[in-house]
Short mmCIF file of C-alpha atoms in Angstrom, two decimals:
data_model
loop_
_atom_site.label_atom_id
_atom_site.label_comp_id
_atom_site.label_asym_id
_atom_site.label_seq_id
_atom_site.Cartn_x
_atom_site.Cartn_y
_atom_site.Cartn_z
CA UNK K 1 53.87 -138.99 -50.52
CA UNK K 2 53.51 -139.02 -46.96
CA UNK K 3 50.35 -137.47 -45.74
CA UNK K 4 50.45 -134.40 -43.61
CA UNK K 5 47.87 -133.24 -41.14
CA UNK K 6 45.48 -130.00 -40.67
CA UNK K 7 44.11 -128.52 -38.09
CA UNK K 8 42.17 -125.15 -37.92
CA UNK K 9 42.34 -122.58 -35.12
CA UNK K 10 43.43 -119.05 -34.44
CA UNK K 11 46.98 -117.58 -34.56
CA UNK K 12 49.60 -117.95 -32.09
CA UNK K 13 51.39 -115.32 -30.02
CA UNK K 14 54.95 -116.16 -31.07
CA UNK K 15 56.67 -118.73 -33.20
CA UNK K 16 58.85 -120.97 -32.29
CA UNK K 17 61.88 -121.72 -34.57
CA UNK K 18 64.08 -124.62 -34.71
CA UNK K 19 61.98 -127.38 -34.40
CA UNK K 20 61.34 -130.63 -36.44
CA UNK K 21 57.91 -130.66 -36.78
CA UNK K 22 55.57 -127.75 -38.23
CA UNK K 23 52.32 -127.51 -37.22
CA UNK K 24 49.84 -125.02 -38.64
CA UNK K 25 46.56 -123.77 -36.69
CA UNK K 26 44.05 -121.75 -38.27
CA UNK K 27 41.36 -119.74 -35.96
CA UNK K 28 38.06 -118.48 -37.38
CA UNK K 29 38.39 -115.17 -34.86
CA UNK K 30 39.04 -113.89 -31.20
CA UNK K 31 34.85 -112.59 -31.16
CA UNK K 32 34.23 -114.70 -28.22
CA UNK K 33 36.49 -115.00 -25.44
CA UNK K 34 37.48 -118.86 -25.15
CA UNK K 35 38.91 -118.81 -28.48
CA UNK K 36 42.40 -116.61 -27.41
CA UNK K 37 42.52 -119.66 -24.37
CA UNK K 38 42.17 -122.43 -27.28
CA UNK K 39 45.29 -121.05 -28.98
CA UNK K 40 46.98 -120.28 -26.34
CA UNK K 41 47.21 -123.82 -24.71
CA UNK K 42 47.33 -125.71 -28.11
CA UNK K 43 50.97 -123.92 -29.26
CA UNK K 44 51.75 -124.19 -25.57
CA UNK K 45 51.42 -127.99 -25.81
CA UNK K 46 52.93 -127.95 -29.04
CA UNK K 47 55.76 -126.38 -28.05
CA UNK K 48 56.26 -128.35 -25.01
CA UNK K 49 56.18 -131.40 -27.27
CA UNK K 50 58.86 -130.43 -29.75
CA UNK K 51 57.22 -128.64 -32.61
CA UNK K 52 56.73 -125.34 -33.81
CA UNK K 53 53.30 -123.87 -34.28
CA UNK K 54 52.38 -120.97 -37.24
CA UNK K 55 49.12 -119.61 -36.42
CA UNK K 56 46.89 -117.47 -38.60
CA UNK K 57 43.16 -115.99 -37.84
CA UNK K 58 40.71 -115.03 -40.06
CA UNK K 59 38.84 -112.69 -38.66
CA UNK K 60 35.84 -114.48 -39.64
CA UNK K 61 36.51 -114.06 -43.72
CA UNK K 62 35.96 -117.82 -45.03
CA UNK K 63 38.05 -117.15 -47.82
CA UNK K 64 41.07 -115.57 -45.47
CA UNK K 65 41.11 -118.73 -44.10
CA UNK K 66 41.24 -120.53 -47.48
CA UNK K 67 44.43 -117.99 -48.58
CA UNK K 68 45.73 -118.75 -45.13
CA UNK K 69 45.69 -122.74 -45.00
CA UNK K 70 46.84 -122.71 -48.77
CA UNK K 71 49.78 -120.39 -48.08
CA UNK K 72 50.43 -122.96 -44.71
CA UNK K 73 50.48 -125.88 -46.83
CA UNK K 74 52.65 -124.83 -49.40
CA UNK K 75 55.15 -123.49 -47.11
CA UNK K 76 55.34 -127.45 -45.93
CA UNK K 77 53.73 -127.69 -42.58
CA UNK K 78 52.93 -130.88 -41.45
CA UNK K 79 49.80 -130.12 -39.51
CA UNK K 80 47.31 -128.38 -40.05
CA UNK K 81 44.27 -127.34 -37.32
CA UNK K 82 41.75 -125.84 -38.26
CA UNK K 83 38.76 -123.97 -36.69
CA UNK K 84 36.56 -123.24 -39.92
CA UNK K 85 35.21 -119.97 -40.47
CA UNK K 86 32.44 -121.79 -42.96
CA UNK K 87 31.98 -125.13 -43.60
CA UNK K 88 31.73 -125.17 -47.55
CA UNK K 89 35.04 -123.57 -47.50
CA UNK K 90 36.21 -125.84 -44.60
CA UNK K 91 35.64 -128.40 -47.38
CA UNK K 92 38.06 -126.49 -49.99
CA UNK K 93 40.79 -126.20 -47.36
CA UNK K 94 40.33 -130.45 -46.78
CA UNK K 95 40.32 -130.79 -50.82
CA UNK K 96 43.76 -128.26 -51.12
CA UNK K 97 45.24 -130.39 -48.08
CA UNK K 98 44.30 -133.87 -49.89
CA UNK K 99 46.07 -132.88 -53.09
CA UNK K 100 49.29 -131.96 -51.38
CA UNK K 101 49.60 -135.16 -48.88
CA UNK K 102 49.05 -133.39 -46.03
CA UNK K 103 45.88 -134.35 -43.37
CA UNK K 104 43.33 -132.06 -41.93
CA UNK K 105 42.05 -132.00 -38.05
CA UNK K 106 39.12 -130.32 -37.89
CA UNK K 107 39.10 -128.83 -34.36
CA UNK K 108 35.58 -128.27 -32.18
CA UNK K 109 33.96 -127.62 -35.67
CA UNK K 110 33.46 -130.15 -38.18
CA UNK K 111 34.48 -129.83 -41.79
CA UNK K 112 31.92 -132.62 -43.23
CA UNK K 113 34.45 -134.61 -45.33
CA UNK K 114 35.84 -137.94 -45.80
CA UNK K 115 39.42 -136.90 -46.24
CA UNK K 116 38.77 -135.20 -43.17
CA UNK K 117 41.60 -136.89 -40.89
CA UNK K 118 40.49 -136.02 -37.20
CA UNK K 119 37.56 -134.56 -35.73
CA UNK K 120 38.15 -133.08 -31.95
CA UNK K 121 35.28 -131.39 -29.90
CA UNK K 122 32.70 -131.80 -27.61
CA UNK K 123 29.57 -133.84 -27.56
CA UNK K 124 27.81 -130.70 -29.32
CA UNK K 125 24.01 -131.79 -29.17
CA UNK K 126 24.28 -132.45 -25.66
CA UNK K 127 25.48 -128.94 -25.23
CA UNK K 128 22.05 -128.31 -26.56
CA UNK K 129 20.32 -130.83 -24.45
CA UNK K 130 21.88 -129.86 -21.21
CA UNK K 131 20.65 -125.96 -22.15
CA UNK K 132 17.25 -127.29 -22.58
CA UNK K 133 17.08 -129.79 -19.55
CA UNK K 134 18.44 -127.09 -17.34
CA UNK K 135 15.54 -124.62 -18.16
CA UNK K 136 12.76 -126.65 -17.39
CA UNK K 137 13.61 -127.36 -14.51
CA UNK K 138 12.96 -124.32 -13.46
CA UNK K 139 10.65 -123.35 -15.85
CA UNK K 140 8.67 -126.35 -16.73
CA UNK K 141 5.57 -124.57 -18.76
CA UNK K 142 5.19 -121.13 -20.84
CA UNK K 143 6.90 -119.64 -23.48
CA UNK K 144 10.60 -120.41 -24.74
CA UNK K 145 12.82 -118.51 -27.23
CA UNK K 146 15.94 -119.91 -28.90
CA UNK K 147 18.71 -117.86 -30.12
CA UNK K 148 21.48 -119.53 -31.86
CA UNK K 149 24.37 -119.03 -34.10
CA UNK K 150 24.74 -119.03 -37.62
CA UNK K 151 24.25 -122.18 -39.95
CA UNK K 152 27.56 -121.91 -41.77
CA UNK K 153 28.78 -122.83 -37.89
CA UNK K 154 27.41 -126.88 -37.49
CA UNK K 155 28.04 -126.83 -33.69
CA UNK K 156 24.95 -124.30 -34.10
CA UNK K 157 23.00 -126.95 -35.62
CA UNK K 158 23.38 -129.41 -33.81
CA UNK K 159 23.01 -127.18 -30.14
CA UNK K 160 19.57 -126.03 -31.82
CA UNK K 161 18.66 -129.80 -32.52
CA UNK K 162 19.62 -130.75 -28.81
CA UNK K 163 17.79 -127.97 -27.57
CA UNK K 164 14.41 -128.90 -29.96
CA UNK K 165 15.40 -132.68 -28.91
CA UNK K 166 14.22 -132.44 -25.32
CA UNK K 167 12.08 -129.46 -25.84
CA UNK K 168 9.89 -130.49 -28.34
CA UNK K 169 7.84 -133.30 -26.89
CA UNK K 170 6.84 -130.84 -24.17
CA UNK K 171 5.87 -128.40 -27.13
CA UNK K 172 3.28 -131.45 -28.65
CA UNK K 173 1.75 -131.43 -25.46
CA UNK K 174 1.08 -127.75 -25.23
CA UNK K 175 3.07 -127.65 -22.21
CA UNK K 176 6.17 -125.72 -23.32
CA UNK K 177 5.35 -123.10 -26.67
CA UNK K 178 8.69 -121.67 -28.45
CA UNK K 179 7.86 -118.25 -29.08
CA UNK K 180 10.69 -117.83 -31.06
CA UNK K 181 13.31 -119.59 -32.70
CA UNK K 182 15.91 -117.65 -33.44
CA UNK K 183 19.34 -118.16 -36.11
CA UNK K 184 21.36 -115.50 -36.28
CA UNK K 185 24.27 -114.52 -39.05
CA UNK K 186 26.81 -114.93 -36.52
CA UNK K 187 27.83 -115.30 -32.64
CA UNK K 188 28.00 -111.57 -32.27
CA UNK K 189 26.85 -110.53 -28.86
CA UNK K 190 25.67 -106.85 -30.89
CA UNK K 191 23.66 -108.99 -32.86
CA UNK K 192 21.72 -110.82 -30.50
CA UNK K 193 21.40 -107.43 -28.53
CA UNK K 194 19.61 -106.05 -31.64
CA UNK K 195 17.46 -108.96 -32.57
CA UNK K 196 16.34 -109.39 -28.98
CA UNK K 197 15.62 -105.28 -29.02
CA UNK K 198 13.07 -106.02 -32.17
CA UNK K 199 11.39 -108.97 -29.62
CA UNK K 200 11.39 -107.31 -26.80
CA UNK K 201 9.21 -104.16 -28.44
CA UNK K 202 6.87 -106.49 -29.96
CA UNK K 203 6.44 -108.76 -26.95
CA UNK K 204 2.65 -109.89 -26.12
CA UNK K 205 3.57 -113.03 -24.07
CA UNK K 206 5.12 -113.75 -20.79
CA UNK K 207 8.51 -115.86 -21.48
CA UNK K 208 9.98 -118.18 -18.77
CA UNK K 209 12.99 -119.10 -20.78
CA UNK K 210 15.76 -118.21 -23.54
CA UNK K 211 18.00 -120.31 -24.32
CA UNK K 212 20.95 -118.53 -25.40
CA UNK K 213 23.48 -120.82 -27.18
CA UNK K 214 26.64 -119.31 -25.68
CA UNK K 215 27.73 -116.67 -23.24
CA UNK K 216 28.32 -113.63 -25.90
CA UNK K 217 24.57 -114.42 -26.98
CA UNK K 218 23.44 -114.31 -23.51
CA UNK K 219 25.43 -111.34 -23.01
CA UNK K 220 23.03 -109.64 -25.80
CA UNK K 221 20.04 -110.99 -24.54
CA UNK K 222 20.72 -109.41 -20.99
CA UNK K 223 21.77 -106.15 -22.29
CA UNK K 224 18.49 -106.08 -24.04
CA UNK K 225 16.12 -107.37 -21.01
CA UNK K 226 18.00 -104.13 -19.38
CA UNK K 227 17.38 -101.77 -22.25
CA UNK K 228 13.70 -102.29 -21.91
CA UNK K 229 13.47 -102.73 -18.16
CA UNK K 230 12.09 -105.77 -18.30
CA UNK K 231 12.73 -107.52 -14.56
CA UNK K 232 10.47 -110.50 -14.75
CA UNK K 233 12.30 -113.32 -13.72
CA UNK K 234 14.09 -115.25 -17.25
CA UNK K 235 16.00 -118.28 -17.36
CA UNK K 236 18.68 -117.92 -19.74
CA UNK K 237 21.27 -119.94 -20.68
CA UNK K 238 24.85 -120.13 -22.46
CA UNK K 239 27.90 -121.97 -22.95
CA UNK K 240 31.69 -121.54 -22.82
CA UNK K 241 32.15 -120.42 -19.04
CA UNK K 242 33.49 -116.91 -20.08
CA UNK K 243 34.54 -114.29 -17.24
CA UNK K 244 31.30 -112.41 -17.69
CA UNK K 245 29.33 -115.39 -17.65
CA UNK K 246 30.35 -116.63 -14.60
CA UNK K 247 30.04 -112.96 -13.04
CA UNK K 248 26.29 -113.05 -14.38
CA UNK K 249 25.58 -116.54 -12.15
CA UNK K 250 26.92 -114.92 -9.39
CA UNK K 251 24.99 -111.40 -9.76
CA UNK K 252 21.55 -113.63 -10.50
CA UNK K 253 21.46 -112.56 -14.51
CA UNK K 254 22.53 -115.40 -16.04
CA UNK K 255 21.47 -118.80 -14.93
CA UNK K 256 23.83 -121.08 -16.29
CA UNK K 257 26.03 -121.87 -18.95
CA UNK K 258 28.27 -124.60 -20.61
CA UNK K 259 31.60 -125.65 -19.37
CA UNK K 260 33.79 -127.38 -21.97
CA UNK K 261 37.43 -127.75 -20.17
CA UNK K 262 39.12 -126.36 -23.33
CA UNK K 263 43.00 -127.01 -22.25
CA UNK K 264 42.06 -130.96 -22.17
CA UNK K 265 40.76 -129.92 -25.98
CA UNK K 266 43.30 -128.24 -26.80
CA UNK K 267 46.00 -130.48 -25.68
CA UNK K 268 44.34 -133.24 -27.36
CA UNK K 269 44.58 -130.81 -30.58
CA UNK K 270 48.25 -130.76 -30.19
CA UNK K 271 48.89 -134.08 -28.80
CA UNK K 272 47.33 -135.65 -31.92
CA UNK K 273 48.74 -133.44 -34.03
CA UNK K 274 52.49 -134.21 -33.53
CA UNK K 275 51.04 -138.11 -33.20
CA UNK K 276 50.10 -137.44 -36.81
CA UNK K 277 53.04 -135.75 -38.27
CA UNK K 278 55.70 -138.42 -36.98
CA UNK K 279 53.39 -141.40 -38.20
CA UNK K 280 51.71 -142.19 -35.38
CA UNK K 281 47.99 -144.01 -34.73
CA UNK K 282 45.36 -141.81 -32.88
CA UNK K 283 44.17 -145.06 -31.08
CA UNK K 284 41.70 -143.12 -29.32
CA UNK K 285 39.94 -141.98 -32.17
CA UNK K 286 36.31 -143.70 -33.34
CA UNK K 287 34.45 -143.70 -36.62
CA UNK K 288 31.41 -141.47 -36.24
CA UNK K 289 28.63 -140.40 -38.62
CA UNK K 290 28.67 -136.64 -38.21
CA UNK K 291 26.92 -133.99 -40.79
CA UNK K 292 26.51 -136.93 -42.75
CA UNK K 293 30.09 -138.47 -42.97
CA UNK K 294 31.94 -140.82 -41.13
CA UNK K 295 35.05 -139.17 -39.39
CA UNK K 296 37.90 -140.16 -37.30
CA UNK K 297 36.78 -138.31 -34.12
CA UNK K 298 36.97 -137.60 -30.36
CA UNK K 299 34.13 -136.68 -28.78
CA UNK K 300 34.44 -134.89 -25.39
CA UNK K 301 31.10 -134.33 -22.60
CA UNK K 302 30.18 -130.94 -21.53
CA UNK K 303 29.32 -129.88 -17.91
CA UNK K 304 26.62 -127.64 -16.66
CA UNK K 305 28.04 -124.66 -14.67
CA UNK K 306 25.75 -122.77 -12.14
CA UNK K 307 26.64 -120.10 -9.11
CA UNK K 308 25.99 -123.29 -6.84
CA UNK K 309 29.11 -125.07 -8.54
CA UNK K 310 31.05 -123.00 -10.87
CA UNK K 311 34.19 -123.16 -7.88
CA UNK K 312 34.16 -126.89 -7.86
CA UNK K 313 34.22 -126.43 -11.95
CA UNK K 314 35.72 -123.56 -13.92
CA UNK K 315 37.80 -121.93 -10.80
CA UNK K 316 39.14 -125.40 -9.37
CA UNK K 317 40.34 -125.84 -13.23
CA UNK K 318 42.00 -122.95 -13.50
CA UNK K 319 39.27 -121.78 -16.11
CA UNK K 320 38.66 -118.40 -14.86
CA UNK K 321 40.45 -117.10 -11.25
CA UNK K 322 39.09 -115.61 -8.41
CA UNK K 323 41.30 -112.84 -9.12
CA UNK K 324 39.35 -112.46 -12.34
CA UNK K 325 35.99 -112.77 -10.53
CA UNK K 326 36.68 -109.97 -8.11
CA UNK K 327 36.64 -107.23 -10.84
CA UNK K 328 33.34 -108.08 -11.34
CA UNK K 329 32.39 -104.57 -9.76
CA UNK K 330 35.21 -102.72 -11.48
#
């Protein structure tokens, strides 16, 4: 039987019909912003390529997703991309997929599996690294929190070990203490919001730093520092580039944040995915050791975004717009 391909992401606008090759993407949820762009461009792509993309999105419900990739596969798509809601049940959509012939990308979150066919993201602990690296140099000694997302998420896991990667060897030195270290349920900006309340109403220590490990974290964070009128200077961080982040550099209360160029992703995401369903090599791809498997992957870098560059970055790629940026004051 000739094997088929899946990768998760989040539902398309429209359908296509009348084309040769079926290609299923499966998103986790539209909760933070870059996720409706990552759809958008990969059944754009798709299309432009020939095929016809089905999408479906959780809504963050693991087992949705599991219903959803089932219900793909037996309707006979021949790729499937998926952006996993969890990973255990990533690893029961990859088992379902095996049985029936068809193959799994696992796309910007990795589904820790053998018969996992393609891996596609970014170079995730660096994410965490750059975060880290960024903050001290501004804020080189004193106390640091950490606020990530959930563990069922393994980009979270391995931002948090970039982060504790550079920051750590400052920590053994007593130059740098992490205050807290904070893993939340999910990437909920409410969440952090509430979390960083509880902190913030207990806090006995000055803090130079938090590194937030995206932009709807940070957005929490910030609300939070404004709920309790704190106004000591904080360097926070985050990832993803959204519009709100990028308005934050510019009005001084974020300091930086993540850029990964997501339509280079997400064409890649399509690209390989009608490679895959006509037969095709992914020459590209390398064997990497990732959550403890080796995996067919592609491995993009991240950039660091600030107000000093984010028009050389995210605007000059189309990213966000100026148009975007002006309602900043709306």
């Amino acid at each position: 039987m000739k094997k088929l391909v899946i990768i998760v992401l989040s539902t398309c606008l429209s359908i296509s019909v009348g084309f040769s090759q079926r290609i299923g993407v499966l998103m986790d949820s539209y909760v933070v912003e870059r996720w409706m762009n990552d759809r958008y461009h990969i059944c754009d792509q798709i299309k432009t390529l020939g095929g016809e993309s089905i999408v479906e999105v959780a809504n963050g419900n693991a087992d949705v997703q599991v219903s959803q990739a089932k219900a793909l596969i037996d309707d006979g798509v021949k790729v499937l991309i998926v952006v996993p809601v969890d990973i255990q049940k990533g690893l029961e959509i990859v088992d379902y997929a095996q049985e029936k012939g068809v193959s799994v990308i696992a796309y910007d979150r990795i589904i820790p599996s053998e018969n996992t066919d393609l891996y596609l993201s970014f170079d995730n602990e660096m994410v965490g690294e750059l975060q880290a690296k960024e903050a001290l140099k501004h804020a080189r000694k004193g106390n640091y929190i950490l606020i990530n997302g959930p563990k069922s998420d393994y980009n979270a896991i391995l931002f948090r070990k970039g982060q504790l990667k550079v920051l750590n060897p400052l920590a053994r030195k007593g130059e740098v203490n992490i205050y807290k270290d904070i893993v939340l349920s999910n990437w909920g900006e409410l969440d952090a919001f509430l979390e960083m309340q509880e902190v913030f109403m207990k806090l006995d220590k000055e803090i130079v730093a938090i590194i937030a490990a995206n932009d709807a974290l940070a957005n929490g964070v910030i609300s939070a520092l404004s709920s309790n009128e704190i106004s000591e200077k904080i360097y926070i961080t985050g990832q993803d580039a959204e519009i709100e982040a990028v308005r934050n550099l510019k009005k001084g209360l974020q300091d930086m944040t993540i850029y990964k160029p997501i339509k280079q992703l997400a064409y890649l995401a399509a690209e390989s995915a009608m490679k895959i369903a006509n037969g095709q090599i992914i020459d590209e791809a390398k064997d990497s050791k990732i959550a403890g498997v080796m995996v067919k992957s592609i491995l993009l870098n991240p950039m660091v975004v600030t107000v000093d560059n984010y028009m050389e970055t995210v605007v000059a790629d189309g990213h966000v717009t100026i148009d975007e940026l002006a309602g900043e004051d709306n």
